[in-house]
Amino acid sequence: MIEMQLSNKHRTFTLMYHDVVAAEAHTASGFDWPDAALYKLTPAQFDEHLAALAAATGAAPALVRGNKTDLPSPRQCPSWLLTFDDGGVSSYTEIAGRLEARGWRGHFFVTTGVTGTAAFLSPTQIRELHARGHVIGSHSETHPLRMARCGWDELLREWQVSTEALSAIIGEPIRVASVPGGWYSREVARAAAAAGIKVLFTSEPTARCHTVDGCVVLGRYGIQSGTPAATAAAMAAGARAPRWRQAAWWQAKKAVKTLGGTAYLNFRRAWAARALTQ
C-alpha cells in the first residue's frame, strides 16, 4: 500500500465509484435520486471490477491522506487510486471488506448532513473504516448539486462544517475531500483550501494535478453501472484511449451543463427515472 503526497509533477489515474447494491435496490445505499442509481454497481459487478483492476495494475491502489509524507519514487509514478463518493452505507457493508480481502484500502468521501440516516454511514461505521486503514474525507455538508454556483460563504461553510464533523468522529483533522455533483470551479478549491483541505478530488476526467492556494486538485474517471470492468481497469492502468474518450464526452457534457443549468439537471433526472423503469 503506497501512501503519497501529490505535487503538480504527478499523474494519477483515479477511479470514482459510489455505491454497491443489489440489483433493483438502488435506494438501499446512498442517495435515492434516479440519476444517482446510474453510478451504483451490483456486488457481482464490483467483484468483476476488482478482479480486472488487480490484473491490469499489478499493484494496490495508492492512498492520499494530505499529510507531509515522502513522495513515491519515479518507478511508483504514476499511481492509481480508488475513491467512493457520498458516504452510502454500502461503503461499510459491501465495499470495504472486498478491498481489504485484497490488502487494499480506499478513500471514502462522506456527505455529513446525512450521516447516520437511512442508507448512509453512521458515525460508528465511519470511525471503524478509519481504524481499518481507509481514508475518510469530506464530500461537503449538504451535497449541493451545483456547488460551483454557491457563494463564498456557502462554499466555506460546506467544507468547514463537514470537515469539523468528520474530525470529531475520527479524532483527526480531515485533509482530503471530493467535490459533489461534478460542478467544480477554482473558488470551490479556494474555499476547500481555506477550510484546511490539502487534497481535493473533482469529477474532471484527467490524470494531471494542479494546485490552488496550496491544495492539490486531482481529476477522476467516473465509473457507472454500465462501465465494463475492462474499461475501468484500462483507465486505472493508464490506457489512453478510454481516458480520452471519457474526457471528450465530459467536455461536451460540461458545455451542455453550463448552458442548461437547472434545466439540464431536471432533464438528467427525468431521463434517469425513465431508464430505471425500462
PDB file of C-alpha atoms in Angstrom, residues 71-186:
ATOM      1  CA  LEU A  71       6.852  11.233  -2.386  1.00  0.00           C
ATOM      2  CA  PRO A  72       6.914   7.851  -4.134  1.00  0.00           C
ATOM      3  CA  SER A  73       9.899   7.068  -6.301  1.00  0.00           C
ATOM      4  CA  PRO A  74       9.682   7.691 -10.068  1.00  0.00           C
ATOM      5  CA  ARG A  75       9.150   3.958 -10.535  1.00  0.00           C
ATOM      6  CA  GLN A  76       5.977   4.194  -8.444  1.00  0.00           C
ATOM      7  CA  CYS A  77       4.527   7.053 -10.509  1.00  0.00           C
ATOM      8  CA  PRO A  78       2.016   7.378 -11.918  1.00  0.00           C
ATOM      9  CA  SER A  79      -0.166   5.684  -9.313  1.00  0.00           C
ATOM     10  CA  TRP A  80      -3.788   4.670  -9.328  1.00  0.00           C
ATOM     11  CA  LEU A  81      -6.347   5.403  -6.624  1.00  0.00           C
ATOM     12  CA  LEU A  82      -9.827   4.230  -5.629  1.00  0.00           C
ATOM     13  CA  THR A  83     -12.408   6.706  -4.338  1.00  0.00           C
ATOM     14  CA  PHE A  84     -16.033   6.284  -3.242  1.00  0.00           C
ATOM     15  CA  ASP A  85     -18.401   9.241  -3.040  1.00  0.00           C
ATOM     16  CA  ASP A  86     -21.486  10.151  -0.983  1.00  0.00           C
ATOM     17  CA  GLY A  87     -20.934   8.064   2.166  1.00  0.00           C
ATOM     18  CA  GLY A  88     -23.598   5.441   1.484  1.00  0.00           C
ATOM     19  CA  VAL A  89     -23.795   2.547   3.952  1.00  0.00           C
ATOM     20  CA  SER A  90     -22.514   0.114   1.303  1.00  0.00           C
ATOM     21  CA  SER A  91     -19.069   1.640   1.866  1.00  0.00           C
ATOM     22  CA  TYR A  92     -19.130  -0.331   5.119  1.00  0.00           C
ATOM     23  CA  THR A  93     -21.336  -3.309   4.287  1.00  0.00           C
ATOM     24  CA  GLU A  94     -20.149  -4.176   0.763  1.00  0.00           C
ATOM     25  CA  ILE A  95     -17.074  -2.243  -0.345  1.00  0.00           C
ATOM     26  CA  ALA A  96     -14.505  -2.036   2.446  1.00  0.00           C
ATOM     27  CA  GLY A  97     -14.390  -5.761   3.146  1.00  0.00           C
ATOM     28  CA  ARG A  98     -13.852  -6.578  -0.511  1.00  0.00           C
ATOM     29  CA  LEU A  99     -10.956  -4.133  -0.690  1.00  0.00           C
ATOM     30  CA  GLU A 100      -9.403  -5.469   2.497  1.00  0.00           C
ATOM     31  CA  ALA A 101      -9.585  -9.043   1.209  1.00  0.00           C
ATOM     32  CA  ARG A 102      -7.054  -7.938  -1.412  1.00  0.00           C
ATOM     33  CA  GLY A 103      -4.955  -5.960   1.054  1.00  0.00           C
ATOM     34  CA  TRP A 104      -6.301  -2.710  -0.420  1.00  0.00           C
ATOM     35  CA  ARG A 105      -7.713   0.415   1.151  1.00  0.00           C
ATOM     36  CA  GLY A 106      -9.785   3.205  -0.381  1.00  0.00           C
ATOM     37  CA  HIS A 107     -10.898   6.799   0.042  1.00  0.00           C
ATOM     38  CA  PHE A 108     -14.447   7.256   1.354  1.00  0.00           C
ATOM     39  CA  PHE A 109     -15.927  10.732   0.950  1.00  0.00           C
ATOM     40  CA  VAL A 110     -18.822  11.413   3.307  1.00  0.00           C
ATOM     41  CA  THR A 111     -21.735  13.852   2.978  1.00  0.00           C
ATOM     42  CA  THR A 112     -22.011  14.731   6.653  1.00  0.00           C
ATOM     43  CA  GLY A 113     -25.503  16.244   6.542  1.00  0.00           C
ATOM     44  CA  VAL A 114     -26.986  12.765   6.048  1.00  0.00           C
ATOM     45  CA  THR A 115     -24.598  10.812   8.275  1.00  0.00           C
ATOM     46  CA  GLY A 116     -26.475   8.368  10.462  1.00  0.00           C
ATOM     47  CA  THR A 117     -29.686   8.475   8.405  1.00  0.00           C
ATOM     48  CA  ALA A 118     -31.143   5.548   6.495  1.00  0.00           C
ATOM     49  CA  ALA A 119     -28.865   4.294   3.682  1.00  0.00           C
ATOM     50  CA  PHE A 120     -25.844   6.266   4.909  1.00  0.00           C
ATOM     51  CA  LEU A 121     -22.862   5.567   7.129  1.00  0.00           C
ATOM     52  CA  SER A 122     -23.209   6.040  10.874  1.00  0.00           C
ATOM     53  CA  PRO A 123     -20.513   7.759  12.955  1.00  0.00           C
ATOM     54  CA  THR A 124     -19.539   4.357  14.400  1.00  0.00           C
ATOM     55  CA  GLN A 125     -19.085   2.897  10.904  1.00  0.00           C
ATOM     56  CA  ILE A 126     -17.049   5.914   9.780  1.00  0.00           C
ATOM     57  CA  ARG A 127     -14.829   5.569  12.842  1.00  0.00           C
ATOM     58  CA  GLU A 128     -14.310   1.870  12.159  1.00  0.00           C
ATOM     59  CA  LEU A 129     -13.451   2.406   8.488  1.00  0.00           C
ATOM     60  CA  HIS A 130     -10.817   4.908   9.567  1.00  0.00           C
ATOM     61  CA  ALA A 131      -9.427   2.479  12.155  1.00  0.00           C
ATOM     62  CA  ARG A 132      -9.207  -0.218   9.465  1.00  0.00           C
ATOM     63  CA  GLY A 133      -6.896   1.990   7.404  1.00  0.00           C
ATOM     64  CA  HIS A 134      -9.225   3.634   4.909  1.00  0.00           C
ATOM     65  CA  VAL A 135      -9.057   7.368   4.209  1.00  0.00           C
ATOM     66  CA  ILE A 136     -12.083   9.346   5.371  1.00  0.00           C
ATOM     67  CA  GLY A 137     -12.734  12.607   3.566  1.00  0.00           C
ATOM     68  CA  SER A 138     -15.375  15.269   3.109  1.00  0.00           C
ATOM     69  CA  HIS A 139     -17.991  15.267   0.366  1.00  0.00           C
ATOM     70  CA  SER A 140     -19.449  18.546   1.685  1.00  0.00           C
ATOM     71  CA  GLU A 141     -22.187  19.045   4.263  1.00  0.00           C
ATOM     72  CA  THR A 142     -25.320  19.111   2.077  1.00  0.00           C
ATOM     73  CA  HIS A 143     -24.129  17.830  -1.329  1.00  0.00           C
ATOM     74  CA  PRO A 144     -25.101  20.879  -3.428  1.00  0.00           C
ATOM     75  CA  LEU A 145     -25.792  19.751  -6.981  1.00  0.00           C
ATOM     76  CA  ARG A 146     -24.290  22.930  -8.450  1.00  0.00           C
ATOM     77  CA  MET A 147     -21.518  23.674  -5.978  1.00  0.00           C
ATOM     78  CA  ALA A 148     -19.653  25.951  -8.365  1.00  0.00           C
ATOM     79  CA  ARG A 149     -22.652  28.308  -8.262  1.00  0.00           C
ATOM     80  CA  CYS A 150     -22.506  28.685  -4.462  1.00  0.00           C
ATOM     81  CA  GLY A 151     -21.250  31.935  -2.960  1.00  0.00           C
ATOM     82  CA  TRP A 152     -18.016  32.130  -0.991  1.00  0.00           C
ATOM     83  CA  ASP A 153     -19.644  31.986   2.457  1.00  0.00           C
ATOM     84  CA  GLU A 154     -21.722  28.972   1.474  1.00  0.00           C
ATOM     85  CA  LEU A 155     -18.713  27.179  -0.019  1.00  0.00           C
ATOM     86  CA  LEU A 156     -16.656  27.779   3.099  1.00  0.00           C
ATOM     87  CA  ARG A 157     -19.473  26.567   5.299  1.00  0.00           C
ATOM     88  CA  GLU A 158     -19.951  23.380   3.247  1.00  0.00           C
ATOM     89  CA  TRP A 159     -16.301  22.434   3.731  1.00  0.00           C
ATOM     90  CA  GLN A 160     -15.844  23.667   7.295  1.00  0.00           C
ATOM     91  CA  VAL A 161     -18.970  22.096   8.783  1.00  0.00           C
ATOM     92  CA  SER A 162     -18.239  18.787   7.063  1.00  0.00           C
ATOM     93  CA  THR A 163     -14.559  18.581   7.976  1.00  0.00           C
ATOM     94  CA  GLU A 164     -15.246  19.580  11.575  1.00  0.00           C
ATOM     95  CA  ALA A 165     -17.950  16.925  11.928  1.00  0.00           C
ATOM     96  CA  LEU A 166     -15.730  14.190  10.482  1.00  0.00           C
ATOM     97  CA  SER A 167     -12.730  15.288  12.541  1.00  0.00           C
ATOM     98  CA  ALA A 168     -14.847  14.935  15.685  1.00  0.00           C
ATOM     99  CA  ILE A 169     -15.796  11.407  14.623  1.00  0.00           C
ATOM    100  CA  ILE A 170     -12.340  10.035  13.789  1.00  0.00           C
ATOM    101  CA  GLY A 171     -10.283  12.215  16.145  1.00  0.00           C
ATOM    102  CA  GLU A 172      -8.007  13.550  13.416  1.00  0.00           C
ATOM    103  CA  PRO A 173      -8.052  16.548  11.047  1.00  0.00           C
ATOM    104  CA  ILE A 174      -9.733  15.930   7.696  1.00  0.00           C
ATOM    105  CA  ARG A 175      -7.360  16.923   4.897  1.00  0.00           C
ATOM    106  CA  VAL A 176      -8.920  15.206   1.858  1.00  0.00           C
ATOM    107  CA  ALA A 177     -12.220  15.893   0.083  1.00  0.00           C
ATOM    108  CA  SER A 178     -14.150  15.415  -3.155  1.00  0.00           C
ATOM    109  CA  VAL A 179     -16.481  17.825  -4.947  1.00  0.00           C
ATOM    110  CA  PRO A 180     -20.147  16.727  -5.081  1.00  0.00           C
ATOM    111  CA  GLY A 181     -22.228  16.914  -8.207  1.00  0.00           C
ATOM    112  CA  GLY A 182     -19.376  17.335 -10.673  1.00  0.00           C
ATOM    113  CA  TRP A 183     -19.594  21.165 -10.671  1.00  0.00           C
ATOM    114  CA  TYR A 184     -16.054  22.375  -9.934  1.00  0.00           C
ATOM    115  CA  SER A 185     -14.553  25.860 -10.022  1.00  0.00           C
ATOM    116  CA  ARG A 186     -11.406  27.498  -8.712  1.00  0.00           C
TER     117      ARG A 186
END
